[in-house]
Coordinates of C-alpha atoms in Angstrom, one line a residue:
X1 CA 106.4 103.5 135.0
X2 CA 104.8 101.1 132.5
X3 CA 101.1 100.5 133.2
X4 CA 101.4 97.0 131.7
X5 CA 104.0 96.1 134.3
X6 CA 102.0 97.5 137.1
X7 CA 98.7 95.7 136.2
X8 CA 100.5 92.4 135.5
X9 CA 102.5 92.6 138.7
X10 CA 99.3 93.2 140.7
X11 CA 97.5 90.3 139.1
X12 CA 100.4 87.9 139.8
X13 CA 100.6 89.1 143.4
X14 CA 96.9 88.6 144.0
X15 CA 96.8 85.1 142.4
X16 CA 99.8 84.0 144.5
X17 CA 98.1 85.5 147.7
X18 CA 94.9 83.7 147.1
X19 CA 96.6 80.3 146.6
X20 CA 98.9 80.8 149.6
X21 CA 97.6 83.1 152.3
X22 CA 93.9 82.6 151.4
X23 CA 94.1 78.8 151.4
X24 CA 96.2 78.9 154.6
X25 CA 93.4 80.8 156.3
X26 CA 90.8 78.4 155.1
X27 CA 92.8 75.4 156.5
X28 CA 93.7 77.2 159.7
X29 CA 90.1 78.2 160.4
X30 CA 88.8 74.7 159.6
X31 CA 86.6 75.2 156.5
X32 CA 85.1 71.9 155.5
X33 CA 82.6 70.7 152.9
X34 CA 81.2 68.4 155.5
X35 CA 79.6 71.3 157.4
X36 CA 76.1 72.2 156.4
X37 CA 75.6 75.9 155.8
X38 CA 72.7 78.0 157.1
X39 CA 71.3 78.3 153.6
X40 CA 70.4 74.6 153.9
X41 CA 69.7 74.2 157.6
X42 CA 67.6 77.4 157.8
X43 CA 66.2 77.7 154.3
X44 CA 63.1 79.9 154.2
X45 CA 62.8 80.8 150.5
X46 CA 63.3 84.5 151.2
X47 CA 66.7 85.3 152.8
X48 CA 68.2 81.9 153.4
X49 CA 68.4 80.4 149.9
X50 CA 71.3 78.2 148.6
X51 CA 72.9 80.0 145.6
X52 CA 75.0 78.5 142.9
X53 CA 78.7 79.6 143.5
X54 CA 79.0 81.7 140.3
X55 CA 75.7 83.5 141.1
X56 CA 76.7 84.2 144.7
X57 CA 80.1 85.4 143.6
X58 CA 78.4 87.8 141.2
X59 CA 76.1 89.1 143.9
X60 CA 78.9 89.5 146.5
X61 CA 81.3 91.2 144.0
X62 CA 78.6 93.5 142.7
X63 CA 77.6 94.5 146.2
X64 CA 81.1 95.2 147.5
X65 CA 82.4 96.9 144.3
X66 CA 80.3 99.3 142.4
X67 CA 82.0 102.7 142.2
X68 CA 84.0 102.4 145.4
X69 CA 87.2 100.9 144.0
X70 CA 87.1 103.4 141.1
X71 CA 86.7 106.6 143.3
X72 CA 89.1 105.9 146.1
X73 CA 92.4 105.3 144.2
X74 CA 91.7 108.2 141.9
X75 CA 91.0 110.6 144.8
X76 CA 94.1 109.4 146.7
X77 CA 96.5 109.6 143.8
X78 CA 97.5 113.1 144.8
X79 CA 100.0 111.5 147.3
X80 CA 101.6 109.6 144.4
X81 CA 100.9 106.2 142.8
X82 CA 103.3 104.2 144.9
X83 CA 101.7 104.6 148.3
X84 CA 98.3 104.0 146.8
X85 CA 99.5 100.9 145.0
X86 CA 101.1 99.5 148.1
X87 CA 98.0 100.1 150.2
X88 CA 95.8 98.4 147.6
X89 CA 98.1 95.4 147.6
X90 CA 99.0 95.1 151.3
X91 CA 95.6 96.3 152.4
X92 CA 93.7 94.0 150.0
X93 CA 95.6 90.8 150.9
X94 CA 96.1 91.2 154.7
X95 CA 93.2 93.5 155.6
X96 CA 90.3 93.6 153.2
X97 CA 90.2 90.0 152.0
X98 CA 90.8 88.7 155.5
X99 CA 87.9 90.8 156.8
X100 CA 85.5 89.8 154.0
X101 CA 86.4 86.1 154.3
X102 CA 86.3 86.2 158.1
X103 CA 82.9 87.9 158.2
X104 CA 81.3 85.2 156.1
X105 CA 83.1 82.5 158.1
X106 CA 81.9 83.6 161.5
X107 CA 78.4 84.3 160.2
X108 CA 77.9 80.8 158.8
X109 CA 79.2 79.5 162.1
X110 CA 76.4 81.5 163.8
X111 CA 73.4 80.5 161.7
X112 CA 74.0 83.1 159.1
X113 CA 73.4 85.9 161.6
X114 CA 74.9 89.4 161.2
X115 CA 78.0 90.7 163.0
X116 CA 75.8 92.2 165.7
X117 CA 74.5 88.8 166.7
X118 CA 78.1 87.4 166.5
X119 CA 79.2 90.2 168.8
X120 CA 76.4 89.5 171.3
X121 CA 77.2 85.8 171.5
X122 CA 81.0 86.2 171.8
X123 CA 81.4 89.6 173.5
X124 CA 78.2 90.8 175.1
X125 CA 74.7 92.3 174.6
X126 CA 75.7 95.9 175.2
X127 CA 78.4 95.8 172.5
X128 CA 75.9 94.1 170.1
X129 CA 73.4 97.0 170.6
X130 CA 76.0 99.7 170.2
X131 CA 77.5 98.1 167.1
X132 CA 74.1 97.4 165.5
X133 CA 72.8 100.9 166.1
X134 CA 76.0 102.4 164.7
X135 CA 76.0 100.2 161.7
X136 CA 72.3 100.8 161.1
X137 CA 72.9 104.6 161.1
X138 CA 75.8 104.2 158.7
X139 CA 73.5 102.2 156.4
X140 CA 70.9 105.0 156.6
X141 CA 73.6 107.4 155.3
X142 CA 74.4 104.9 152.5
X143 CA 70.7 104.6 151.6
X144 CA 70.2 108.4 151.6
X145 CA 73.3 109.1 149.6
X146 CA 72.8 106.4 147.0
X147 CA 69.1 107.1 146.6
X148 CA 70.1 110.6 145.6
X149 CA 72.8 109.4 143.3
X150 CA 70.5 106.9 141.6
X151 CA 67.8 109.5 141.2
X152 CA 70.2 112.0 139.8
X153 CA 71.8 109.5 137.5
X154 CA 68.3 108.7 136.1
X155 CA 67.5 112.3 135.4
X156 CA 68.2 113.7 131.9
X157 CA 70.1 117.0 131.9
X158 CA 71.7 116.4 135.3
X159 CA 75.0 115.1 136.3
X160 CA 75.0 113.0 139.5
X161 CA 74.8 115.3 142.5
X162 CA 76.0 114.9 146.0
X163 CA 79.1 112.8 146.5
X164 CA 79.9 111.8 142.9
X165 CA 79.2 114.9 140.9
X166 CA 78.9 114.6 137.1
X167 CA 79.2 110.8 136.8
X168 CA 77.4 110.8 133.5
X169 CA 76.4 113.5 131.2
X170 CA 73.2 114.7 129.5
X171 CA 70.8 112.1 128.0
X172 CA 73.1 109.3 129.1
X173 CA 71.3 109.7 132.4
X174 CA 68.0 108.7 130.8
X175 CA 69.8 105.8 129.2
X176 CA 70.9 104.6 132.7
X177 CA 67.2 104.8 133.8
X178 CA 65.9 102.8 130.9
X179 CA 68.6 100.1 131.1
X180 CA 68.3 99.8 134.9
X181 CA 64.5 99.4 134.7
X182 CA 64.9 96.7 132.0
X183 CA 67.4 94.9 134.2
X184 CA 64.6 94.2 136.8
X185 CA 62.3 92.0 134.7
X186 CA 65.4 90.4 133.1
X187 CA 66.7 89.4 136.5
X188 CA 63.3 88.0 137.6
X189 CA 63.0 85.8 134.4
X190 CA 66.6 84.6 134.9
X191 CA 65.9 83.7 138.6
X192 CA 62.7 81.8 137.7
X193 CA 64.4 79.9 134.9
X194 CA 67.5 78.9 136.9
X195 CA 65.8 78.2 140.3
X196 CA 62.3 77.0 139.4
X197 CA 62.7 75.6 135.9
X198 CA 66.2 74.2 136.5
X199 CA 67.6 75.7 133.3
X200 CA 71.3 75.1 132.7
X201 CA 73.3 77.9 134.3
X202 CA 75.8 78.2 131.4
X203 CA 73.0 78.5 128.8
X204 CA 71.0 80.9 131.0
X205 CA 74.1 83.0 131.6
X206 CA 74.9 83.4 127.9
X207 CA 71.3 84.3 127.1
X208 CA 71.1 86.6 130.1
X209 CA 74.3 88.5 129.2
X210 CA 73.1 88.9 125.6
X211 CA 69.8 90.3 126.8
X212 CA 71.7 92.5 129.3
X213 CA 73.6 94.0 126.3
X214 CA 70.2 94.5 124.5
X215 CA 68.9 96.3 127.6
X216 CA 71.8 98.6 127.5
X217 CA 71.3 99.1 123.7
X218 CA 67.7 100.0 124.2
X219 CA 68.6 102.4 127.0
X220 CA 71.1 104.1 124.7
X221 CA 68.5 104.7 121.9
X222 CA 65.4 105.1 124.1
X223 CA 66.3 107.2 127.2
X224 CA 63.6 108.0 129.7
X225 CA 63.1 111.7 130.5
X226 CA 61.4 112.2 134.0
X227 CA 62.2 114.6 136.8
X228 CA 64.4 113.8 139.7
X229 CA 61.5 114.0 142.2
X230 CA 59.8 111.1 140.4
X231 CA 62.9 109.0 140.5
X232 CA 63.5 109.6 144.3
X233 CA 60.0 108.3 145.0
X234 CA 60.5 105.4 142.5
X235 CA 63.8 104.4 144.1
X236 CA 62.4 104.3 147.7
X237 CA 59.3 102.3 146.6
X238 CA 61.6 99.9 144.7
X239 CA 64.0 99.3 147.6
X240 CA 61.0 98.6 150.0
X241 CA 59.8 95.9 147.7
X242 CA 63.3 94.6 146.8
X243 CA 64.3 94.3 150.5
X244 CA 61.6 91.7 151.3
X245 CA 61.6 89.9 147.9
X246 CA 63.1 86.4 148.0
X247 CA 66.7 86.7 147.0
X248 CA 66.4 84.1 144.3
X249 CA 63.9 86.2 142.4
X250 CA 65.8 89.5 142.2
X251 CA 68.9 90.0 144.4
X252 CA 70.9 86.9 143.2
X253 CA 70.1 87.0 139.5
X254 CA 70.3 90.8 139.1
X255 CA 73.6 91.1 140.8
X256 CA 75.0 88.1 139.0
X257 CA 74.1 89.5 135.6
X258 CA 75.2 93.0 136.6
X259 CA 78.6 91.6 137.6
X260 CA 79.3 90.9 134.0
X261 CA 79.2 94.7 133.5
X262 CA 82.0 95.0 136.0
X263 CA 83.9 92.1 134.3
X264 CA 83.5 93.8 131.0
X265 CA 84.9 97.1 132.4
X266 CA 87.9 95.2 133.8
X267 CA 88.6 93.1 130.7
X268 CA 88.2 96.2 128.4
X269 CA 90.5 98.2 130.7
X270 CA 93.2 95.5 130.8
X271 CA 93.0 95.0 127.0
X272 CA 93.3 98.7 126.6
X273 CA 96.3 98.9 128.9
X274 CA 98.1 96.0 127.1
X275 CA 97.2 97.3 123.6
X276 CA 98.0 101.0 124.3
X277 CA 100.8 100.3 126.8
X278 CA 100.5 103.8 128.4
X279 CA 103.0 105.3 130.9
X280 CA 102.1 106.5 134.3
X281 CA 102.9 110.2 134.5
X282 CA 101.8 110.8 138.1
X283 CA 104.8 111.1 140.5
X284 CA 105.6 107.9 142.4
X285 CA 105.6 109.8 145.7
X286 CA 104.6 113.4 146.3
X287 CA 105.0 113.7 150.1
X288 CA 103.5 113.0 153.5
X289 CA 101.5 116.3 153.4
X290 CA 99.9 117.4 150.2
X291 CA 97.9 120.7 150.6
X292 CA 96.0 120.3 153.8
X293 CA 95.9 116.5 153.6
X294 CA 98.2 114.1 155.4
X295 CA 99.0 110.7 153.9
X296 CA 98.1 109.2 157.3
X297 CA 95.2 108.8 157.9
X298 CA 93.7 110.2 154.6
X299 CA 95.0 107.5 152.3
X300 CA 93.7 104.7 154.4
X301 CA 90.3 106.3 154.7
X302 CA 90.0 107.4 151.1
X303 CA 91.0 104.1 149.6
X304 CA 88.4 101.8 151.2
X305 CA 86.9 99.5 148.6
X306 CA 89.9 98.0 146.9
X307 CA 91.9 97.7 150.1
X308 CA 89.5 97.3 153.2
X309 CA 86.0 98.6 153.7
X310 CA 83.9 98.0 156.8
X311 CA 80.8 97.9 154.6
X312 CA 82.0 94.6 153.2
X313 CA 81.7 92.9 156.5
X314 CA 78.1 93.9 156.7
X315 CA 77.4 92.4 153.3
X316 CA 79.4 89.2 154.0
X317 CA 77.6 88.5 157.3
X318 CA 74.3 90.0 156.2
X319 CA 73.3 88.6 152.8
X320 CA 76.2 86.4 151.5
X321 CA 76.4 84.1 154.4
X322 CA 72.7 83.3 154.2
X323 CA 73.1 82.1 150.6
X324 CA 76.4 80.2 150.8
X325 CA 75.8 76.7 149.3
X326 CA 79.1 75.1 150.6
X327 CA 81.3 76.2 153.4
X328 CA 84.4 76.0 151.3
X329 CA 82.9 78.5 148.9
X330 CA 83.6 81.2 151.5
X331 CA 87.2 81.3 150.3
X332 CA 86.4 82.2 146.7
X333 CA 83.5 84.4 147.4
X334 CA 85.0 86.3 150.4
X335 CA 88.7 86.3 149.9
X336 CA 88.6 86.0 146.1
X337 CA 86.0 88.7 145.4
X338 CA 88.0 91.2 147.4
X339 CA 91.2 90.5 145.4
X340 CA 89.2 90.9 142.1
X341 CA 88.1 94.3 143.5
X342 CA 91.8 95.1 144.2
X343 CA 92.6 94.5 140.5
X344 CA 89.8 97.0 139.6
X345 CA 91.4 99.5 142.1
X346 CA 94.8 99.2 140.4
X347 CA 93.1 99.8 137.1
X348 CA 91.6 103.0 138.5
X349 CA 95.0 104.1 139.8
X350 CA 96.4 103.5 136.3
X351 CA 93.6 105.5 134.8
X352 CA 94.4 108.7 136.8
X353 CA 98.1 107.9 136.6
X354 CA 98.0 108.1 132.8
X355 CA 95.9 111.3 132.7
X356 CA 97.2 113.5 135.5
X357 CA 100.8 114.7 135.9
X358 CA 100.1 115.6 139.6
X359 CA 97.6 113.0 140.6
X360 CA 94.6 115.4 140.7
X361 CA 91.5 115.0 138.7
X362 CA 92.0 116.9 135.4
X363 CA 90.1 120.2 135.2
X364 CA 88.0 119.1 132.2
X365 CA 86.7 115.9 134.0
X366 CA 84.0 116.2 136.6
X367 CA 84.5 113.0 138.7
X368 CA 86.5 109.8 139.2
X369 CA 84.0 107.9 137.0
X370 CA 84.6 110.3 134.1
X371 CA 88.4 110.0 134.7
X372 CA 88.1 106.2 134.6
X373 CA 85.9 106.1 131.5
X374 CA 88.0 108.7 129.7
X375 CA 91.2 106.9 130.3
X376 CA 89.9 103.6 129.0
X377 CA 88.4 105.4 126.0
X378 CA 91.8 107.0 125.4
X379 CA 93.5 103.6 125.4
X380 CA 91.2 102.3 122.6
X381 CA 91.7 105.5 120.6
X382 CA 95.5 104.9 120.9
X383 CA 95.0 101.3 119.7
X384 CA 93.4 102.6 116.5
X385 CA 89.7 102.1 117.2
X386 CA 87.5 104.7 115.5
X387 CA 85.8 107.4 117.5
X388 CA 82.4 105.7 117.5
X389 CA 83.7 102.5 119.0
X390 CA 85.8 104.4 121.6
X391 CA 82.8 106.6 122.6
X392 CA 80.6 103.5 122.9
X393 CA 83.2 102.0 125.4
X394 CA 83.2 105.3 127.3
X395 CA 79.3 105.4 127.5
X396 CA 78.9 101.7 128.6
X397 CA 81.5 102.1 131.3
X398 CA 79.8 105.3 132.6
X399 CA 76.4 103.7 132.5
X400 CA 77.7 100.6 134.3
X401 CA 79.2 102.5 137.1
X402 CA 76.1 104.6 137.6
X403 CA 73.8 101.5 137.4
X404 CA 75.8 99.8 140.2
X405 CA 74.7 102.5 142.7
X406 CA 71.2 100.8 142.6
X407 CA 72.8 97.5 143.5
X408 CA 74.5 99.0 146.5
X409 CA 71.3 100.8 147.5
X410 CA 69.3 97.6 147.3
X411 CA 71.8 95.5 149.3
X412 CA 72.2 98.3 151.9
X413 CA 68.4 98.5 152.5
X414 CA 68.2 94.7 153.0
X415 CA 71.1 94.9 155.5
X416 CA 69.4 97.7 157.3
X417 CA 66.3 95.6 157.6
X418 CA 68.2 92.6 159.0
X419 CA 69.9 94.8 161.6
X420 CA 66.7 96.5 162.7
X421 CA 65.0 93.1 163.0
X422 CA 67.8 91.6 165.1
X423 CA 67.8 94.7 167.3
X424 CA 64.2 94.1 168.4
X425 CA 64.1 90.3 167.9
X426 CA 64.1 89.6 171.7
X427 CA 65.1 86.3 173.1
X428 CA 62.6 84.0 171.3
X429 CA 59.6 84.9 173.4
X430 CA 56.6 86.9 172.0
X431 CA 57.9 88.7 168.9
X432 CA 58.1 92.5 168.9
X433 CA 56.3 94.0 166.0
X434 CA 59.4 96.0 165.2
X435 CA 61.2 92.7 164.3
X436 CA 58.7 92.1 161.5
X437 CA 60.5 92.3 158.2
X438 CA 57.9 94.5 156.6
X439 CA 57.9 96.9 159.5
X440 CA 61.7 97.0 159.7
X441 CA 61.9 97.7 156.0
X442 CA 59.4 100.6 156.0
X443 CA 61.1 102.2 159.1
X444 CA 64.6 101.8 157.6
X445 CA 63.5 103.2 154.2
X446 CA 61.5 106.0 155.8
X447 CA 64.5 107.3 157.8
X448 CA 66.7 107.0 154.7
X449 CA 64.2 109.0 152.8
X450 CA 64.0 111.7 155.4
X451 CA 67.8 111.9 155.6
X452 CA 68.0 112.1 151.7
X453 CA 65.6 115.1 151.7
X454 CA 67.0 116.7 154.8
X455 CA 70.6 117.0 153.4
X456 CA 72.8 114.0 154.1
X457 CA 75.6 116.0 152.5
X458 CA 76.1 117.8 155.8
X459 CA 77.5 114.7 157.5
X460 CA 78.7 112.8 154.4
X461 CA 82.4 113.9 155.0
X462 CA 82.4 111.6 158.0
X463 CA 81.2 108.6 156.1
X464 CA 84.7 107.5 155.1
X465 CA 85.9 107.2 158.7
X466 CA 82.6 105.7 159.9
X467 CA 82.7 103.1 157.1
X468 CA 86.3 102.1 157.9
X469 CA 85.5 102.1 161.7
X470 CA 83.0 99.3 161.1
X471 CA 86.0 97.1 160.1
X472 CA 87.4 97.4 163.7
X473 CA 84.5 95.5 165.5
X474 CA 84.4 93.2 162.5
X475 CA 88.1 92.2 163.1
X476 CA 87.4 92.1 166.8
X477 CA 84.4 89.8 166.5
X478 CA 86.3 87.4 164.2
X479 CA 89.3 87.4 166.5
X480 CA 87.3 86.7 169.6
X481 CA 85.4 83.8 168.0
X482 CA 88.6 82.3 166.7
X483 CA 90.2 82.6 170.1
X484 CA 87.1 81.1 171.7
X485 CA 87.3 78.1 169.3
X486 CA 91.1 77.8 169.7
X487 CA 91.9 78.7 166.2
X488 CA 94.7 81.0 164.9
X489 CA 93.7 84.7 165.1
X490 CA 96.9 86.7 165.4
X491 CA 96.7 87.8 161.7
X492 CA 93.7 90.0 162.8
X493 CA 95.5 92.0 165.5
X494 CA 97.5 94.4 163.4
X495 CA 94.7 95.2 160.9
X496 CA 92.3 95.8 163.8
X497 CA 94.7 98.2 165.7
X498 CA 95.8 99.9 162.5
X499 CA 92.3 100.7 161.3
X500 CA 91.3 101.8 164.8
X501 CA 94.1 104.3 165.0
X502 CA 93.5 105.5 161.4
X503 CA 89.8 106.0 161.9
X504 CA 90.1 107.8 165.3
X505 CA 92.9 110.0 163.9
X506 CA 90.7 110.9 160.9
X507 CA 87.7 111.8 163.2
X508 CA 89.9 113.9 165.5
X509 CA 91.4 115.8 162.5
X510 CA 87.9 116.4 161.2
X511 CA 86.8 117.6 164.6
X512 CA 89.8 120.0 164.8
X513 CA 89.3 121.3 161.2
X514 CA 85.6 121.9 161.8
X515 CA 86.3 123.8 165.1
X516 CA 88.9 125.9 163.3
X517 CA 86.3 126.8 160.6
X518 CA 83.7 127.6 163.2
X519 CA 86.1 129.8 165.2
X520 CA 87.3 131.5 162.0
X521 CA 83.8 132.2 160.8
X522 CA 84.1 130.2 157.6
X523 CA 82.0 127.2 158.9
X524 CA 78.4 126.8 159.6
X525 CA 76.6 125.3 162.6
X526 CA 74.5 123.1 160.3
X527 CA 77.5 121.5 158.6
X528 CA 80.7 121.8 160.6
X529 CA 78.8 122.2 163.9
X530 CA 76.7 119.1 163.3
X531 CA 79.8 117.1 162.3
X532 CA 81.5 118.0 165.6
X533 CA 78.4 116.9 167.5
X534 CA 78.3 113.6 165.6
X535 CA 82.0 112.8 166.0
X536 CA 82.0 112.8 169.8
X537 CA 79.6 109.8 170.3
X538 CA 81.3 107.9 167.5
X539 CA 84.6 108.1 169.2
X540 CA 83.1 107.1 172.6
X541 CA 81.3 104.2 170.9
X542 CA 84.5 103.0 169.4
X543 CA 86.3 103.1 172.7
X544 CA 83.6 101.2 174.5
X545 CA 83.5 98.5 171.9
X546 CA 87.2 98.1 171.7
X547 CA 87.7 98.1 175.5
X548 CA 84.9 95.6 176.3
X549 CA 85.8 93.4 173.3
X550 CA 89.5 93.6 174.1
X551 CA 88.9 92.3 177.7
X552 CA 87.0 89.3 176.3
X553 CA 89.7 88.6 173.7
X554 CA 92.4 88.8 176.4
X555 CA 90.5 86.4 178.6
X556 CA 90.1 83.8 175.8
X557 CA 93.8 84.2 174.9
X558 CA 94.7 83.4 178.5
X559 CA 92.5 80.3 178.4
X560 CA 94.2 79.2 175.2
X561 CA 97.7 79.4 176.9
X562 CA 96.4 77.2 179.7

């Protein structure tokens, strides 16, 4: 199969989907430029701040993408490239983009509040508490994991440990540290110029991107060599500050500028694919069972970012909705960003497809990130570029992927702070001290820190199913609100039921496998036993949310008919 045909086919499909299905949803749900968004009606200069559309697109895309759409397709390619490609296309258009768009939409119709608040208003208080606690715990796992990843990616002589081993090599880690630190003051200066000095966005962007490249260059020649223990402390102090800093100072400009790294990766990859015209050597379809893994549900849990990821709904309803300048921007930022991420996922599939004859990660490559960077480097070598230029492309891509872990970490901490605040906000009477944003930030970061040191890896295997499970109440909340307001919502039913079945199936299989390991003496109480204990309440929680939410949805559907 020609890689050029595959990538061009994907781009055409996604463009058509945006201009047909995406615009249909916007019209059916009643998006209007006449409606004021929460960023204007509730502007506070900290969380609710109107953002220029390109800047918010950059923030949202950076937050939802990162390494996710690179890792998933590469890890799932063992089933063959066809099922992965179909899931990226179908899942992205009818699952992921709808969830991202819908999450932003329902949030802006509820004063920019998170999904937990939307669930409380439309389904009930108990479901709000259950969902918020579950989502907050999932975010703690994200914070712990990505703090470890960032700290390791900043440490010279260490590959990234934990869930993405060996993402970058040797002194490149020190280059990541230097470049990432230089990004921070660059973002602050950019934010001040654009939002306080009214500097033209185009001019500021050009200058900002040039300075971004200079930061990377400085990082490459002047790496920082400090121990991992230092970087763990640095990271948690940073996220505590970043979580309460006004979004226009750091979050918006940093993610906007960082998004150009992602754009660079994608453009470089597409140019490489067209120029080198590689052939996909991975089999089109291997089988429903490969080794000990089953295509269902493994494929639909492994490929999350790039198809559908529950984490996206938390970002859309947590930070993006509070910064949306015009209601109609939700289509481009929600639906559009997801489709751009789908293109990146297809590029990742092509990367492994051109390097591996069986869909597995080659033995001489440590991680999906290295697979991705190596494939793009190989394309440029085939096009005739000299070794130095090809290696520079490889290094920049590896640096960019590692640097984006910090973006996900920052956004995840702010989301955790929002949820903790909403959980203890009360009903407008005397405020609970736990709803204070500084207190909520410290508590969220502290528990993330403890989990990071205590060994989040013991429960990380459950993250995929837990992350995807967040999409189920997200679809449910959107469906209930649309039914309540007499708007079309049937397009949400199949994605909601499908993801519920896939997630529960994955958790049950994990429970079974862990029990088998324990019974056979190959498992440990700390890891397999702990996972078994965690799975039970997760399944119960999912059942309660779906049953109670389903009853409300059915009631509203009956009212619609009458």
